[in-house]
C-alpha positions as a Python dict, from the first residue, in 0.01 Angstrom:
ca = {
    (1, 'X'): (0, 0, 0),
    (2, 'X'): (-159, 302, 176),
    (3, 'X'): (-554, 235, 281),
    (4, 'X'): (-510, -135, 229),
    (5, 'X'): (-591, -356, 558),
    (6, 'X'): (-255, -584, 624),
    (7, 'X'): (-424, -906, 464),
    (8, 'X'): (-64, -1099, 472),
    (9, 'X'): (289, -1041, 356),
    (10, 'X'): (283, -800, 109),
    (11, 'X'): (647, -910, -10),
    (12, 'X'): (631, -1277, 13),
    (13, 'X'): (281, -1248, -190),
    (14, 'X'): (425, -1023, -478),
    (15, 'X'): (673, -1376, -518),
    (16, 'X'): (424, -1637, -496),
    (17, 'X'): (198, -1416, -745),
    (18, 'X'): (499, -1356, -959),
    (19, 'X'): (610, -1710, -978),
    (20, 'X'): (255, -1847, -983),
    (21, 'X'): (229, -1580, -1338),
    (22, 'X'): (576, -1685, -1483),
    (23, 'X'): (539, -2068, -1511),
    (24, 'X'): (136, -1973, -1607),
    (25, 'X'): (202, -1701, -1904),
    (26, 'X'): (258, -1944, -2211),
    (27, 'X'): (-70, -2120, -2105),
    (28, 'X'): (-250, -1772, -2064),
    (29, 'X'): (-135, -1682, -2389),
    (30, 'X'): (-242, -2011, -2543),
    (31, 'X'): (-598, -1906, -2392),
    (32, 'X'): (-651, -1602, -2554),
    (33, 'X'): (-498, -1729, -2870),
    (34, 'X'): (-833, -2005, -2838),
    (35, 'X'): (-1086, -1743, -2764),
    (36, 'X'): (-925, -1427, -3057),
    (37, 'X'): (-961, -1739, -3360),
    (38, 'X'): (-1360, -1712, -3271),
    (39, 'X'): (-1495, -1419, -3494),
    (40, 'X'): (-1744, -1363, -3245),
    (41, 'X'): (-1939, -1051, -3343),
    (42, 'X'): (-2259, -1033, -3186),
    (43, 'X'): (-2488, -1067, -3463),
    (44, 'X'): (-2833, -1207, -3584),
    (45, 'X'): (-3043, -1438, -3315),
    (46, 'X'): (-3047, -1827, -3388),
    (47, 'X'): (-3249, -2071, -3186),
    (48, 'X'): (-3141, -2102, -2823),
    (49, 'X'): (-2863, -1834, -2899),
    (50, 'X'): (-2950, -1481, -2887),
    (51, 'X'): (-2619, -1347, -3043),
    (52, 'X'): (-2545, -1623, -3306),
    (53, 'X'): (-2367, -1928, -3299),
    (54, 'X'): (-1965, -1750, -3317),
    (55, 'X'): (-2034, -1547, -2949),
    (56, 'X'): (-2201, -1888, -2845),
    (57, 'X'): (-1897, -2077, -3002),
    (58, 'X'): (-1707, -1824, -2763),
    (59, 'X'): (-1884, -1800, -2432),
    (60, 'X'): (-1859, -2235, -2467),
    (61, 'X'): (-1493, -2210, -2507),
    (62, 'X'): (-1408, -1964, -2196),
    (63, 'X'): (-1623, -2184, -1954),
    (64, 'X'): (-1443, -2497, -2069),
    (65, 'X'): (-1129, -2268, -1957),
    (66, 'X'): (-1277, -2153, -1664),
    (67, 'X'): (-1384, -2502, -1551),
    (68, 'X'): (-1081, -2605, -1622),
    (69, 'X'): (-915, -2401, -1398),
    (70, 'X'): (-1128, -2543, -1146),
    (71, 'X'): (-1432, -2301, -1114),
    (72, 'X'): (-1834, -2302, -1116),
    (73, 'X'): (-1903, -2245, -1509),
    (74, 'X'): (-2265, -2190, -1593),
    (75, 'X'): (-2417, -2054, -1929),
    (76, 'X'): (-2734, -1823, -1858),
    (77, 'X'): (-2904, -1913, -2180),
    (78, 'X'): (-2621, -1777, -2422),
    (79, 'X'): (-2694, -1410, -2264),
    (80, 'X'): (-2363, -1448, -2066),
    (81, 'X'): (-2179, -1694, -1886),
    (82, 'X'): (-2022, -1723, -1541),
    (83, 'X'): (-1781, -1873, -1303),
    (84, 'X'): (-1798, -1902, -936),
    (85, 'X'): (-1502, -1960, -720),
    (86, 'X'): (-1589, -2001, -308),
    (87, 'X'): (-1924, -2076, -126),
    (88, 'X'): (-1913, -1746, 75),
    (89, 'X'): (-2309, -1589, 37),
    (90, 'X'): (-2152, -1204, -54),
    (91, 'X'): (-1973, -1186, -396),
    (92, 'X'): (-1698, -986, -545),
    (93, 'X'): (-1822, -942, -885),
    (94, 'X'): (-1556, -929, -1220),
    (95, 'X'): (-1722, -802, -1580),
    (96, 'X'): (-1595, -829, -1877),
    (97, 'X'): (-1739, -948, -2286),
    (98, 'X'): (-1682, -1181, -2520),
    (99, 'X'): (-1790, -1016, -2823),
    (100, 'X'): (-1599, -780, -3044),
    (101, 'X'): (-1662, -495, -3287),
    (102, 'X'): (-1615, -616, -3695),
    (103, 'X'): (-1215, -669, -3772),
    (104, 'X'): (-1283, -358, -4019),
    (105, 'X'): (-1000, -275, -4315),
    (106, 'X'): (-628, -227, -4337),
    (107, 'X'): (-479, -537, -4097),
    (108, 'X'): (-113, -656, -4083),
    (109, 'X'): (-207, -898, -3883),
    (110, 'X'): (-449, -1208, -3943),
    (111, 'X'): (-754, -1054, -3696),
    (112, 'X'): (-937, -1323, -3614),
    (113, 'X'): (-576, -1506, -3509),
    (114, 'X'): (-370, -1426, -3200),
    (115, 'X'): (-34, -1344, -3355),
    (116, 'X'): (271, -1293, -3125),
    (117, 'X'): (528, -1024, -3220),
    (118, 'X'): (799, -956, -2984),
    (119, 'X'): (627, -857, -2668),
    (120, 'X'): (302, -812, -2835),
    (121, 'X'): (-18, -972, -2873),
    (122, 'X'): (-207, -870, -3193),
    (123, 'X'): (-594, -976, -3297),
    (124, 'X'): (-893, -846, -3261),
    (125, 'X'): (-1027, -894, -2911),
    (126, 'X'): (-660, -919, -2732),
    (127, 'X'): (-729, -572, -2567),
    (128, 'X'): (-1109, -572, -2595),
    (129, 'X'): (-1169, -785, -2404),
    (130, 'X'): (-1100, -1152, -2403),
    (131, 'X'): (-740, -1090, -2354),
    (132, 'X'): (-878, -910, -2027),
    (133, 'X'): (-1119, -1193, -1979),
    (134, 'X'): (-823, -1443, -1953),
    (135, 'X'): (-642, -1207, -1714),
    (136, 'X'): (-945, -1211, -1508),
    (137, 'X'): (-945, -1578, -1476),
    (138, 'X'): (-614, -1601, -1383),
    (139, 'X'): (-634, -1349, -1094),
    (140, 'X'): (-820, -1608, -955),
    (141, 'X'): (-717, -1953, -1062),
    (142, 'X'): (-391, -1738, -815),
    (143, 'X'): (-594, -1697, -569),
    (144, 'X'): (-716, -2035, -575),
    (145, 'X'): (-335, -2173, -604),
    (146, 'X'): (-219, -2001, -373),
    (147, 'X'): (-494, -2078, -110),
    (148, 'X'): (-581, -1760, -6),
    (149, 'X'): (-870, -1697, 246),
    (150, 'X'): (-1134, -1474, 147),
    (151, 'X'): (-1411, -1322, 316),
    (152, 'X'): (-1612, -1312, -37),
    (153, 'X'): (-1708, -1577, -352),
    (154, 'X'): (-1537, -1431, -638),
    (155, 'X'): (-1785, -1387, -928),
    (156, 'X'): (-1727, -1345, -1300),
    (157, 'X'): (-1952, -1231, -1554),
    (158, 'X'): (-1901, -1261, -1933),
    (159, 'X'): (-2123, -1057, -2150),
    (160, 'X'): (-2180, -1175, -2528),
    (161, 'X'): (-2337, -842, -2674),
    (162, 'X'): (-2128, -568, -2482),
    (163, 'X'): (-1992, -380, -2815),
    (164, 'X'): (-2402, -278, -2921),
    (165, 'X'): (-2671, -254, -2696),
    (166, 'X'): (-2583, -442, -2369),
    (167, 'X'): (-2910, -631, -2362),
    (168, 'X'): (-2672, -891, -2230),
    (169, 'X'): (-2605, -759, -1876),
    (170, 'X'): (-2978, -633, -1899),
    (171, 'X'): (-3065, -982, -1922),
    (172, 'X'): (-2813, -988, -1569),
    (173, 'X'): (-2988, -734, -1399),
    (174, 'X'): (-3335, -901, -1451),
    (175, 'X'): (-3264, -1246, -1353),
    (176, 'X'): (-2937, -1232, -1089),
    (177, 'X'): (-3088, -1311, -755),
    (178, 'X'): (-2818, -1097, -568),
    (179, 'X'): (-2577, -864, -705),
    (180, 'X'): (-2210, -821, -576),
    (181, 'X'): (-2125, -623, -280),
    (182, 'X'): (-1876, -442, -525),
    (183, 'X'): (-1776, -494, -921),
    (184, 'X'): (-1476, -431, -1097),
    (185, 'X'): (-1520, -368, -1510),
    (186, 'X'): (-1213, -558, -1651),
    (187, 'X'): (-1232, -346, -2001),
    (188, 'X'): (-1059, -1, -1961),
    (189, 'X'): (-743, 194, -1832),
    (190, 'X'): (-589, 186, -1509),
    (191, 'X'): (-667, 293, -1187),
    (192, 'X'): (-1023, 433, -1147),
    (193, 'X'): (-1296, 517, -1408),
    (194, 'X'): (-1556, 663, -1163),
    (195, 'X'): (-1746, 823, -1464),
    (196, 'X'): (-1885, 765, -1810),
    (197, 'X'): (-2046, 983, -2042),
    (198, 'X'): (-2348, 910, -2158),
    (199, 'X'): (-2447, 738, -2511),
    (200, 'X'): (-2671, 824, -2782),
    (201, 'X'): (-2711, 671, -3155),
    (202, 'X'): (-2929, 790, -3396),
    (203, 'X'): (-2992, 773, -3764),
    (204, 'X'): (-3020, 1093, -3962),
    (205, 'X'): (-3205, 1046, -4297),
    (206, 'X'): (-3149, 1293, -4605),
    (207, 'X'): (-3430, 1336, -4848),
    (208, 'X'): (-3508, 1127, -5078),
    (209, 'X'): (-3273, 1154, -5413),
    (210, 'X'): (-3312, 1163, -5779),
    (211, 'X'): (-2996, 1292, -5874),
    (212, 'X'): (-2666, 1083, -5964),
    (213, 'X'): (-2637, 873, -5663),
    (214, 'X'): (-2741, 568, -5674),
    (215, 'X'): (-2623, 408, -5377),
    (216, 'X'): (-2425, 468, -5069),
    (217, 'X'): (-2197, 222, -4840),
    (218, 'X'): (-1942, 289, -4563),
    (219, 'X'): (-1821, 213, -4212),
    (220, 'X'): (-1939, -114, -4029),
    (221, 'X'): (-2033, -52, -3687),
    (222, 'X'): (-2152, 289, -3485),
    (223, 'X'): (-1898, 289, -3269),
    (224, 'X'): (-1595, 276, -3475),
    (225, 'X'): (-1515, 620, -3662),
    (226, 'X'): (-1618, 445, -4046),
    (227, 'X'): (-1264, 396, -4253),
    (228, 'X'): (-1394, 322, -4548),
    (229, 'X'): (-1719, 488, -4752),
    (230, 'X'): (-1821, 486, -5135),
    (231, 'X'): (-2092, 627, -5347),
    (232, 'X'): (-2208, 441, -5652),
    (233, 'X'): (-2286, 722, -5904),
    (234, 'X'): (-2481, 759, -6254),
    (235, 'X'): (-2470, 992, -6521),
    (236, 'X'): (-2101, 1049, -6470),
    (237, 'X'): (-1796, 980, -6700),
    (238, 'X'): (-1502, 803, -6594),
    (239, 'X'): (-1254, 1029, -6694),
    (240, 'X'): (-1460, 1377, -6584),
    (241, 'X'): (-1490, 1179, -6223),
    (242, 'X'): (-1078, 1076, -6248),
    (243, 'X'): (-964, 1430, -6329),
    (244, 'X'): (-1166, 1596, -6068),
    (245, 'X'): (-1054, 1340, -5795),
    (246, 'X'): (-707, 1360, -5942),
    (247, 'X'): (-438, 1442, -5621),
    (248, 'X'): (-725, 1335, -5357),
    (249, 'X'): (-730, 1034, -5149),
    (250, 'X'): (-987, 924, -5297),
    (251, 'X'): (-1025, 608, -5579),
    (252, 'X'): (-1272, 611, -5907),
    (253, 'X'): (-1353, 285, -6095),
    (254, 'X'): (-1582, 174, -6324),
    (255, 'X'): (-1880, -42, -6194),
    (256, 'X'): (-2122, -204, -6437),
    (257, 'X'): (-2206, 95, -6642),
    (258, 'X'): (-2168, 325, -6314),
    (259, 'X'): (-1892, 483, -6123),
    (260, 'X'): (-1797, 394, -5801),
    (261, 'X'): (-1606, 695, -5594),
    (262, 'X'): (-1450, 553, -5276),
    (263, 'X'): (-1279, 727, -4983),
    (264, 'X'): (-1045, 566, -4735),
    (265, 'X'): (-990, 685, -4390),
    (266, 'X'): (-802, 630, -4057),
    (267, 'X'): (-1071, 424, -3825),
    (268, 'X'): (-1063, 486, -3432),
    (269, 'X'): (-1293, 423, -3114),
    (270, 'X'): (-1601, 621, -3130),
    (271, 'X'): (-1472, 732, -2744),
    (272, 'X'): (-1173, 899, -2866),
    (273, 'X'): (-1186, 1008, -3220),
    (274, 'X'): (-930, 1281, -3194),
    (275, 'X'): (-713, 1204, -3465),
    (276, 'X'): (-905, 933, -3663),
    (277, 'X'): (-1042, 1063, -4056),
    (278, 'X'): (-1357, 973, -4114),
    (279, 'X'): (-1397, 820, -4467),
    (280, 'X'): (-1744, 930, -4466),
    (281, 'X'): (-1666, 1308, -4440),
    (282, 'X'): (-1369, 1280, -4706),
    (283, 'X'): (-1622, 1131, -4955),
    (284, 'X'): (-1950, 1363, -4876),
    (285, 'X'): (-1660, 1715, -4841),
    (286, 'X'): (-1506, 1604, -5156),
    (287, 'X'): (-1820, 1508, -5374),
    (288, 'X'): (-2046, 1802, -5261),
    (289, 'X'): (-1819, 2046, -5483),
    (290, 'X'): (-1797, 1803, -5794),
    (291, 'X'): (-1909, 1968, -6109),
    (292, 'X'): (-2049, 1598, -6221),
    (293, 'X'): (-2321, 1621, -5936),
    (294, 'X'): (-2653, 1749, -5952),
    (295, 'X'): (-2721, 2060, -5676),
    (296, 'X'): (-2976, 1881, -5488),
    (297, 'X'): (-2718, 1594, -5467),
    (298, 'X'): (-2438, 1823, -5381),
    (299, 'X'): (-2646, 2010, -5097),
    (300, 'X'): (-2722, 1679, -4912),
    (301, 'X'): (-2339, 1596, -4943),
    (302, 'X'): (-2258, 1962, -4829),
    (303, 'X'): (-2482, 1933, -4528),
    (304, 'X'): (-2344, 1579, -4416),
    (305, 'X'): (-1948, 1691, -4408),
    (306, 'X'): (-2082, 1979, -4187),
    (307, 'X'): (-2218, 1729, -3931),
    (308, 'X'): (-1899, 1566, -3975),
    (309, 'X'): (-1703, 1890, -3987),
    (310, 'X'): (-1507, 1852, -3628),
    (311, 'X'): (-1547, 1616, -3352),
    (312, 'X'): (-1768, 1860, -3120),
    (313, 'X'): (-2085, 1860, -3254),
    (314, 'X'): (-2059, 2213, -3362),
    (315, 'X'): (-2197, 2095, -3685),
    (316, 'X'): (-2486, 1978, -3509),
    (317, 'X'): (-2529, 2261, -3274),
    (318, 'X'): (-2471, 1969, -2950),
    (319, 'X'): (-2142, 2144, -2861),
    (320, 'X'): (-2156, 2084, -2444),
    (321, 'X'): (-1917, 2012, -2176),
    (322, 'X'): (-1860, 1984, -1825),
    (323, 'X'): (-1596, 1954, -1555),
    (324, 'X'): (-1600, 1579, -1460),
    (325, 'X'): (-1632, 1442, -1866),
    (326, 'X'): (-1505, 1768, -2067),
    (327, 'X'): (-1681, 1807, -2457),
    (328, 'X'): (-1941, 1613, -2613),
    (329, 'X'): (-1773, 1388, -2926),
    (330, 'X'): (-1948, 1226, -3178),
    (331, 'X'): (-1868, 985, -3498),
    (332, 'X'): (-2038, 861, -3802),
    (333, 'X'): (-1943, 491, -3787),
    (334, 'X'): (-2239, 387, -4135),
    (335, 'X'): (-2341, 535, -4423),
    (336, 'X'): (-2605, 321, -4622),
    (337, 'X'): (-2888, 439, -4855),
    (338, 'X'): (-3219, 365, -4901),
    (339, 'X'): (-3453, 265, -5212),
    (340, 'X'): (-3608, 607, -5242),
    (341, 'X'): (-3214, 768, -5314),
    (342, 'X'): (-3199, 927, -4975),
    (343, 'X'): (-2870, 856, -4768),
    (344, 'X'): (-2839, 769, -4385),
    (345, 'X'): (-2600, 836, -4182),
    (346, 'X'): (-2555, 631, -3824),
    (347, 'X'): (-2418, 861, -3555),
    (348, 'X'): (-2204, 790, -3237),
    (349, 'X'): (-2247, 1083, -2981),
    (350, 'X'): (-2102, 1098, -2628),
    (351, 'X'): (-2249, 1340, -2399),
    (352, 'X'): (-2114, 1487, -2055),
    (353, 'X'): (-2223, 1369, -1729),
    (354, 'X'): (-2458, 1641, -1655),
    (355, 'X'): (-2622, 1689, -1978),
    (356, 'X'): (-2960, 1518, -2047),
    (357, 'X'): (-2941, 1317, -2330),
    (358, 'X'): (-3313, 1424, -2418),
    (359, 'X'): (-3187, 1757, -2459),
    (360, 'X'): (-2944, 1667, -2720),
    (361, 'X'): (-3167, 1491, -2914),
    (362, 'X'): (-3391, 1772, -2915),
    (363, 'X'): (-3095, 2025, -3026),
    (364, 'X'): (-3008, 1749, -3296),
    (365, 'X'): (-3364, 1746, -3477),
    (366, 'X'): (-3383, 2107, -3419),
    (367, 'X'): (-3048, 2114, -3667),
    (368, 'X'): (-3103, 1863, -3921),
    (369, 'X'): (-3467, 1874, -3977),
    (370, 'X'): (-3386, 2282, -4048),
    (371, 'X'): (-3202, 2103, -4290),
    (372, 'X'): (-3456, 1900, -4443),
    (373, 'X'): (-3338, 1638, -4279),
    (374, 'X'): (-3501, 1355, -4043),
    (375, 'X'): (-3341, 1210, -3695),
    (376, 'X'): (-3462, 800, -3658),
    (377, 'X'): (-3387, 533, -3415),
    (378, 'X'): (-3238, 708, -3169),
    (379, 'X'): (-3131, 493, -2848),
    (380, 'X'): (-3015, 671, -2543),
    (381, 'X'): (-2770, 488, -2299),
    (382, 'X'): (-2767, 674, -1991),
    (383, 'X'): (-2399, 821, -1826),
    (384, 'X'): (-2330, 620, -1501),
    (385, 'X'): (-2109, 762, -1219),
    (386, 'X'): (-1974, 630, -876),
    (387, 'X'): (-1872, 910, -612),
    (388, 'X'): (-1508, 918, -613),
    (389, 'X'): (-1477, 1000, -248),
    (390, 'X'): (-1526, 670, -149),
    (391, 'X'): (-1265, 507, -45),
    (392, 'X'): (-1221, 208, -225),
    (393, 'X'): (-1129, 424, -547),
    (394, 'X'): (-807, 579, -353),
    (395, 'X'): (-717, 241, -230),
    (396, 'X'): (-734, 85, -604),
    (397, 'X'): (-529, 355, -730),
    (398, 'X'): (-284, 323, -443),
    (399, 'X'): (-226, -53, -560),
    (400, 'X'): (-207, 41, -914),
    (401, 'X'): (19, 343, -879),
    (402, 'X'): (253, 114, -628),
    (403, 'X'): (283, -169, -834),
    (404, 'X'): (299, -37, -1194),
    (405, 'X'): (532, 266, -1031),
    (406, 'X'): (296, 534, -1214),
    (407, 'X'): (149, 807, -1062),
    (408, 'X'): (-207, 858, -1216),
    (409, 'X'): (-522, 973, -1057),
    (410, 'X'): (-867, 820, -1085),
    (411, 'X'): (-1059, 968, -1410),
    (412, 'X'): (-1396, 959, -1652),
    (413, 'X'): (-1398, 806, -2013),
    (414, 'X'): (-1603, 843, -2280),
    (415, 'X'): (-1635, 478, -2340),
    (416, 'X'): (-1916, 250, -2238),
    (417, 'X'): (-1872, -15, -2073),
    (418, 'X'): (-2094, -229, -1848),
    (419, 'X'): (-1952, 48, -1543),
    (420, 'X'): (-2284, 245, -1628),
    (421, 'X'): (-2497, -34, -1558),
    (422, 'X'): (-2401, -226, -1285),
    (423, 'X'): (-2443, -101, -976),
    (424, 'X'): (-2158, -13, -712),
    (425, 'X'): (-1918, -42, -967),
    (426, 'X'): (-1617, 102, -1139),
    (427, 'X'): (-1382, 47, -1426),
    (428, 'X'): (-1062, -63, -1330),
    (429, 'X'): (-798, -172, -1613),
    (430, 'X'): (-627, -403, -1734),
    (431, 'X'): (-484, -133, -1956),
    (432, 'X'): (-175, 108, -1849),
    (433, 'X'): (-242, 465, -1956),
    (434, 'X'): (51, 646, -2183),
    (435, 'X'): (203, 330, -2301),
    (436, 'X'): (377, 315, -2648),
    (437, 'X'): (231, 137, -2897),
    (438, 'X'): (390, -80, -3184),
    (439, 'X'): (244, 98, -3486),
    (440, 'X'): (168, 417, -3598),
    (441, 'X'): (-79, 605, -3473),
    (442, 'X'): (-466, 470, -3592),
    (443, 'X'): (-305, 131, -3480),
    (444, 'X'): (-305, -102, -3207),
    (445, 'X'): (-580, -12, -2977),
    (446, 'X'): (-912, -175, -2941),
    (447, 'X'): (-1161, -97, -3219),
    (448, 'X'): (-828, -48, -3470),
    (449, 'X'): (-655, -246, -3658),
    (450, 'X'): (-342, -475, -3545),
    (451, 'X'): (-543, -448, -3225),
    (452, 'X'): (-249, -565, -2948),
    (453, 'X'): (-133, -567, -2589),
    (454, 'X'): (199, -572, -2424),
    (455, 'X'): (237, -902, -2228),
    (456, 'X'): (463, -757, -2005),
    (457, 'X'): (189, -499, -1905),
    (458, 'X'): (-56, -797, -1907),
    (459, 'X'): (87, -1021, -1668),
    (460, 'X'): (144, -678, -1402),
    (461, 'X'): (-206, -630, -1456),
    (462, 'X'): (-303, -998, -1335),
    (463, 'X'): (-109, -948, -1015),
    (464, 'X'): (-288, -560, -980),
    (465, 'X'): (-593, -780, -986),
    (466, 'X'): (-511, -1001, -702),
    (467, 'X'): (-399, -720, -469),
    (468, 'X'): (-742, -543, -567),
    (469, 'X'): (-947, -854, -494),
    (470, 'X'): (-792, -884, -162),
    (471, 'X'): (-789, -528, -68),
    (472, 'X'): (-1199, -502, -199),
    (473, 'X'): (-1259, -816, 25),
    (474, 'X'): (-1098, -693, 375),
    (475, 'X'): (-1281, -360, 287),
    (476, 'X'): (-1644, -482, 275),
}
């Protein structure tokens, strides 16, 4: 493997690895079966456990695993727990999280229960990221079977509030007496993320309503495009509302002396919503024209599809790119409304690497206030970036690309992951880029329903993991 330091065998390791992974993959499987049943979405603090008691319920069961497998488990406080393996004083850090986004609509599959389909995984979490947890482990319960020497402890980190604001591996940062010499994030694509673009949420407020809405619903999380939205409407007759929506996607039904107008969409990762439908814009593009709304009510509808109007901010006038992260995306993942009739609308925006996420906010209120519209809560979360000439990203690529028998290049993402925090770090896998998935398309990946993973793929991965632990720990 080209830039890799002759550690041992290269041949006779790939068999132990192999045959270490073969009699291990039912229990592996078993694992993340354990940890997918836990609905563990980070959610309202309870005493002693910042996240509630499901990502508490979770981070307890992987460091029974992990001490089971014969590492160091500790729980620091319910922010995130770890496992240690050697008693050398540099570390090798691993990152990945135990908490997932909301299961969201239109499952096959049970989501909260690891379902095995052919040479699939399915349930929500088996891709993001405690099926990637598990691999971790593994990579070095190997190493620890197989007694190999290391110059470095091996240190893993498991997050419990990755998916919203990362306060998590804050809480890491603040109170870790000595980071790793170098970190691999376990929660992307193979080989190298060296970049991320930056985050920013906000909440853009319509004024306040008197016409025929009455109340507003859709989505469940920022960072998934929302696949489901409804407005709750008064003054409206069932059968005026039924003929206009007549030949649309979208449903009418009578709700306790109102009508209830509901759009269905095709949900996605806020970090690649090329081809996901918003159900927000459907309903808001649809309803502005209806001749059963009032024109104040249609003109707030109008102006929220045009925010929602393509993928590039145009509609927001924060259209931007760059050459290392290409255009600024953004999402709606919420619509809610408020007691004074206005609607809100939570928005998922991911910047380039060399834009200033002050400026976009700036460019946003510039737009929607214009509008008569209001920007609140916004929350910035910086791009991160490691220099790609260094050369432990060739030499991870080189063991991915020689293993998996690809021939990909190291690359930036618009996801966020804890890459952009920690420093001297990169993303690195477990997923293969360009693989087929099971289901149609707005299937199978993380943040979508029938989330899954290819087993084949996952066990390759574990043994990529071992050959970049050894190859990080002869480099530094």
């Amino acid at each position: 493997m080209k830039g890799m330091i002759a550690f041992m065998d290269k041949t006779a390791l790939s068999a132990q690895i192999e045959a270490f992974l073969q009699a291990r993959e039912q229990e592996i499987i078993d694992h993340i079966g354990t940890l997918v049943a836990i609905p563990s979405i980070s959610g309202g603090a309870e005493p002693g456990k910042p996240y509630g008691s499901a990502c508490a319920a979770a981070l307890d069961t992987a460091l029974s695993i992990g001490a089971d497998l014969g590492f160091v488990a500790e729980n620091h406080r319910y922010y995130y727990g770890s496992l240690h393996l050697g008693d050398a004083d540099e570390e090798i850090g691993f990152f990945t999280h135990l908490d997932v986004v909301p299961a969201g609509n239109n499952w096959n599959y049970p989501p909260f229960q690891c379902t095995r389909q052919g040479e699939y995984l399915i349930g929500r979490g088996v891709k993001d990221d405690k099926g990637p947890l598990v691999m971790v482990m593994y990579a070095m319960a190997c190493i620890k079977e197989l007694g190999i020497p290391l110059q470095h402890s091996l240190h893993l980190v498991m997050g419990c509030e990755e998916e919203q604001n990362m306060s998590d591996i804050m809480y890491y940062l603040e109170h870790t007496e000595k980071l790793p010499v170098f970190s691999l994030i376990a929660d992307g694509q193979f080989p190298v993320s060296y970049g991320e673009k930056g985050m920013l949420t906000a909440d853009i407020l319509s004024p306040a309503l008197n016409g025929n809405i009455v109340a507003a619903e859709g989505g469940s999380v920022s960072n998934v495009v929302a696949d489901h939205a409804s407005l709750l409407v008064k003054n409206v007759a069932y059968e005026q509302a039924r003929e206009y929506l007549a030949g649309s996607n979208l449903q009418v039904q009578a709700e306790g002396g109102y009508i209830r107008i509901t759009a269905q969409g095709k949900s996605s990762h806020a970090a690649a919503p090329q081809g996901s439908i918003n159900a927000i814009y459907l309903l808001c593009h649809k309803l502005a024209g209806a001749p059963f709304m009032t024109p104040e009510d249609s003109r707030v509808l109008s102006h929220i599809a045009s925010f929602l109007s393509d993928y590039y901010g145009e509609g927001l006038n924060i259209a931007m790119e760059d050459e290392y992260t290409g255009k600024l995306t953004h999402i709606a993942g919420i619509l809610s409304s408020r007691n004074t009739g206005a609607l809100q609308v939570n928005f998922n925006i991911r910047y380039p690497i060399s834009a200033r996420g002050e400026e976009v906010i700036r460019r946003l209120t510039d737009k929607v206030t214009s509008l008569g519209f209001t920007v609140e809560k916004t929350a910035l979360n910086p791009p991160g970036f490691f220099d790609p000439h260094q050369p432990v990203v060739q030499i991870l690529t080189d063991i991915y690309n020689e293993i998996s028998g690809d021939k990909e290049v190291p690359y930036t993402e618009a996801a966020a992951t804890y890459a952009r925090k920690i420093p001297n770090s990169v993303c690195f896998g477990p997923h293969f880029p360009n693989r087929r998935l099971p289901f149609a398309d707005g299937r199978g990946n993380e943040h979508m329903p029938d989330e899954c993973i290819y087993i084949t793929d996952m066990m390759t991965a574990i043994k990529i993991y071992v050959f970049a632990l050894l190859a990080i720990d002869a480099l530094y």
